[in-house]
Amino acid sequence: MEKKMMSINLEQQKLISHPLRSKIIYLLSEKELTSKQVAESLDKTPGSIHYHIQQLYKMGIIELTEVRENKGINEKYYRSKATHFRLEGEQPTQTEEETEVDKYQTYIDFSEENLKQFKEDYNELLMKYLKLSVNYSHESKDSYHLKLSFLKVEEEEL
């Protein structure tokens, strides 16, 4: 998937900070879908998903790409405008010793087994790059502080 960045305002940030909306944005970044198709993918009611899609559309996070007539019903297809979002005017936080380069966050559903596997994969990835960082080379290298947190959230239906 190609990384597409979009600047957003505080109101848009609040809108996309909902776990279900994050999932909708992800699905719509993969391909164009109708509200019904998104609802089926997420095992949610079409009415609930339609509400969230309308909120994302009104706030400019997703776009209507096509309207197809199917048996007398207009099917509206939507697509996400971006995969990554940055708050307008957000300046990286700085202290004397560190400068924030990139910050990523998302919502993901994990089973206990998937979470365990993710943590193992993350640890392997860290070890790979730690090994590369201590290998002698003439390349210039900068030091970075990495943080990963797992915060369990309760998903609310609006």
Short mmCIF file of C-alpha atoms in Angstrom, two decimals, residues 2-157:
data_model
loop_
_atom_site.label_atom_id
_atom_site.label_comp_id
_atom_site.label_asym_id
_atom_site.label_seq_id
_atom_site.Cartn_x
_atom_site.Cartn_y
_atom_site.Cartn_z
CA GLU A 2 1.31 3.42 -0.95
CA LYS A 3 1.69 5.90 1.91
CA LYS A 4 -0.46 9.00 1.33
CA MET A 5 -0.19 11.84 3.85
CA MET A 6 -2.98 14.33 4.60
CA SER A 7 -2.95 17.40 6.85
CA ILE A 8 -6.02 17.54 9.08
CA ASN A 9 -7.49 19.96 11.60
CA LEU A 10 -8.32 19.22 15.23
CA GLU A 11 -11.98 18.43 14.46
CA GLN A 12 -10.91 15.88 11.82
CA GLN A 13 -8.37 14.43 14.27
CA LYS A 14 -11.10 13.84 16.83
CA LEU A 15 -13.25 12.19 14.16
CA ILE A 16 -10.60 9.70 13.03
CA SER A 17 -9.53 8.87 16.59
CA HIS A 18 -12.39 6.36 16.87
CA PRO A 19 -11.29 2.70 16.55
CA LEU A 20 -14.09 1.79 14.14
CA ARG A 21 -13.40 4.80 11.92
CA SER A 22 -9.70 3.88 11.79
CA LYS A 23 -10.71 0.46 10.47
CA ILE A 24 -13.02 2.02 7.88
CA ILE A 25 -10.24 4.35 6.69
CA TYR A 26 -7.89 1.38 6.38
CA LEU A 27 -10.38 -0.68 4.34
CA LEU A 28 -11.12 2.28 2.07
CA SER A 29 -7.41 2.87 1.53
CA GLU A 30 -7.12 -0.67 0.15
CA LYS A 31 -9.97 -0.36 -2.38
CA GLU A 32 -13.21 1.42 -3.17
CA LEU A 33 -16.14 -0.01 -1.22
CA THR A 34 -19.78 0.70 -0.44
CA SER A 35 -21.07 1.15 3.11
CA LYS A 36 -22.63 -2.30 2.88
CA GLN A 37 -19.34 -3.91 1.81
CA VAL A 38 -17.49 -2.19 4.68
CA ALA A 39 -20.19 -3.39 7.13
CA GLU A 40 -19.81 -6.96 5.89
CA SER A 41 -16.01 -6.80 6.17
CA LEU A 42 -16.20 -5.52 9.75
CA ASP A 43 -19.20 -7.66 10.78
CA LYS A 44 -21.16 -4.54 11.77
CA THR A 45 -24.64 -3.33 10.93
CA PRO A 46 -24.98 -1.38 7.66
CA GLY A 47 -26.71 1.48 9.50
CA SER A 48 -23.85 1.94 11.93
CA ILE A 49 -21.23 1.88 9.18
CA HIS A 50 -23.28 4.22 6.99
CA TYR A 51 -23.32 6.76 9.84
CA HIS A 52 -19.54 6.60 10.29
CA ILE A 53 -18.90 6.79 6.53
CA GLN A 54 -21.12 9.87 6.27
CA GLN A 55 -19.18 11.55 9.10
CA LEU A 56 -15.84 10.75 7.41
CA TYR A 57 -17.18 11.98 4.05
CA LYS A 58 -18.57 15.25 5.47
CA MET A 59 -15.23 15.99 7.13
CA GLY A 60 -13.22 15.31 3.95
CA ILE A 61 -11.38 12.18 5.13
CA ILE A 62 -12.91 9.94 2.46
CA GLU A 63 -14.27 10.72 -0.99
CA LEU A 64 -17.12 9.44 -3.11
CA THR A 65 -15.52 7.86 -6.17
CA GLU A 66 -18.41 6.32 -8.04
CA VAL A 67 -22.17 5.80 -8.00
CA ARG A 68 -23.44 2.63 -9.69
CA GLU A 69 -27.05 1.67 -10.21
CA ASN A 70 -27.78 -1.92 -9.19
CA LYS A 71 -31.37 -3.16 -9.46
CA GLY A 72 -32.72 0.37 -9.06
CA ILE A 73 -30.52 1.17 -6.05
CA ASN A 74 -27.65 3.64 -6.21
CA GLU A 75 -24.52 2.07 -4.73
CA LYS A 76 -22.03 4.68 -3.55
CA TYR A 77 -18.35 3.71 -3.57
CA TYR A 78 -15.93 5.50 -1.26
CA ARG A 79 -12.16 5.68 -0.99
CA SER A 80 -9.89 7.07 1.72
CA LYS A 81 -7.98 10.22 0.73
CA ALA A 82 -4.96 9.20 2.81
CA THR A 83 -3.32 6.45 4.82
CA HIS A 84 -1.47 8.73 7.25
CA PHE A 85 -2.63 11.95 8.90
CA ARG A 86 -0.76 14.88 10.42
CA LEU A 87 -2.41 17.57 12.51
CA GLU A 88 -2.08 20.99 10.83
CA GLY A 89 0.48 23.14 12.55
CA GLU A 90 1.72 20.21 14.63
CA GLN A 91 5.34 20.72 15.43
CA PRO A 92 7.46 17.76 16.48
CA THR A 93 8.07 17.85 20.23
CA GLN A 94 11.62 18.72 21.16
CA THR A 95 13.72 18.63 24.25
CA GLU A 96 17.41 19.43 24.52
CA GLU A 97 18.31 15.81 23.91
CA GLU A 98 15.73 14.55 21.44
CA THR A 99 13.75 15.54 18.39
CA GLU A 100 10.59 13.67 17.42
CA VAL A 101 10.94 12.58 13.81
CA ASP A 102 7.82 10.52 13.16
CA LYS A 103 4.88 9.45 15.26
CA TYR A 104 2.56 6.63 14.27
CA GLN A 105 -0.60 5.38 15.90
CA THR A 106 -3.53 3.25 14.89
CA TYR A 107 -6.15 0.88 16.26
CA ILE A 108 -5.82 -2.85 15.61
CA ASP A 109 -7.93 -5.75 16.86
CA PHE A 110 -5.83 -8.64 18.16
CA SER A 111 -6.75 -12.05 19.44
CA GLU A 112 -4.52 -13.09 22.36
CA GLU A 113 -2.53 -15.29 19.96
CA ASN A 114 -2.17 -12.51 17.37
CA LEU A 115 -1.01 -10.05 20.04
CA LYS A 116 1.57 -12.54 21.29
CA GLN A 117 2.79 -13.10 17.70
CA PHE A 118 2.93 -9.36 17.00
CA LYS A 119 5.08 -8.79 20.08
CA GLU A 120 7.41 -11.60 19.03
CA ASP A 121 7.65 -10.19 15.48
CA TYR A 122 8.30 -6.70 16.83
CA ASN A 123 11.03 -8.01 19.10
CA GLU A 124 12.67 -9.84 16.17
CA LEU A 125 12.55 -6.67 14.09
CA LEU A 126 14.13 -4.67 16.92
CA MET A 127 16.88 -7.24 17.35
CA LYS A 128 17.59 -7.17 13.61
CA TYR A 129 18.09 -3.39 13.63
CA LEU A 130 19.95 -3.37 16.93
CA LYS A 131 22.42 -5.78 15.37
CA LEU A 132 22.76 -3.52 12.33
CA SER A 133 23.27 -0.49 14.56
CA VAL A 134 26.25 -1.99 16.37
CA ASN A 135 27.99 -3.30 13.26
CA TYR A 136 30.98 -1.22 12.40
CA SER A 137 30.60 0.84 9.25
CA HIS A 138 31.71 4.21 7.94
CA GLU A 139 28.10 5.30 7.47
CA SER A 140 26.92 8.21 9.56
CA LYS A 141 24.22 7.08 12.00
CA ASP A 142 21.78 8.95 14.22
CA SER A 143 20.30 7.56 17.43
CA TYR A 144 16.54 7.21 17.87
CA HIS A 145 14.37 6.40 20.85
CA LEU A 146 11.56 3.99 19.91
CA LYS A 147 8.40 3.55 21.99
CA LEU A 148 5.63 1.01 21.52
CA SER A 149 2.57 0.91 23.78
CA PHE A 150 -0.41 -1.39 23.84
CA LEU A 151 -3.50 0.27 25.28
CA LYS A 152 -6.66 -1.83 25.34
CA VAL A 153 -9.68 0.25 24.31
CA GLU A 154 -13.36 -0.45 24.42
CA GLU A 155 -14.98 0.14 21.05
CA GLU A 156 -18.13 2.20 21.26
CA GLU A 157 -20.94 2.16 18.75
#
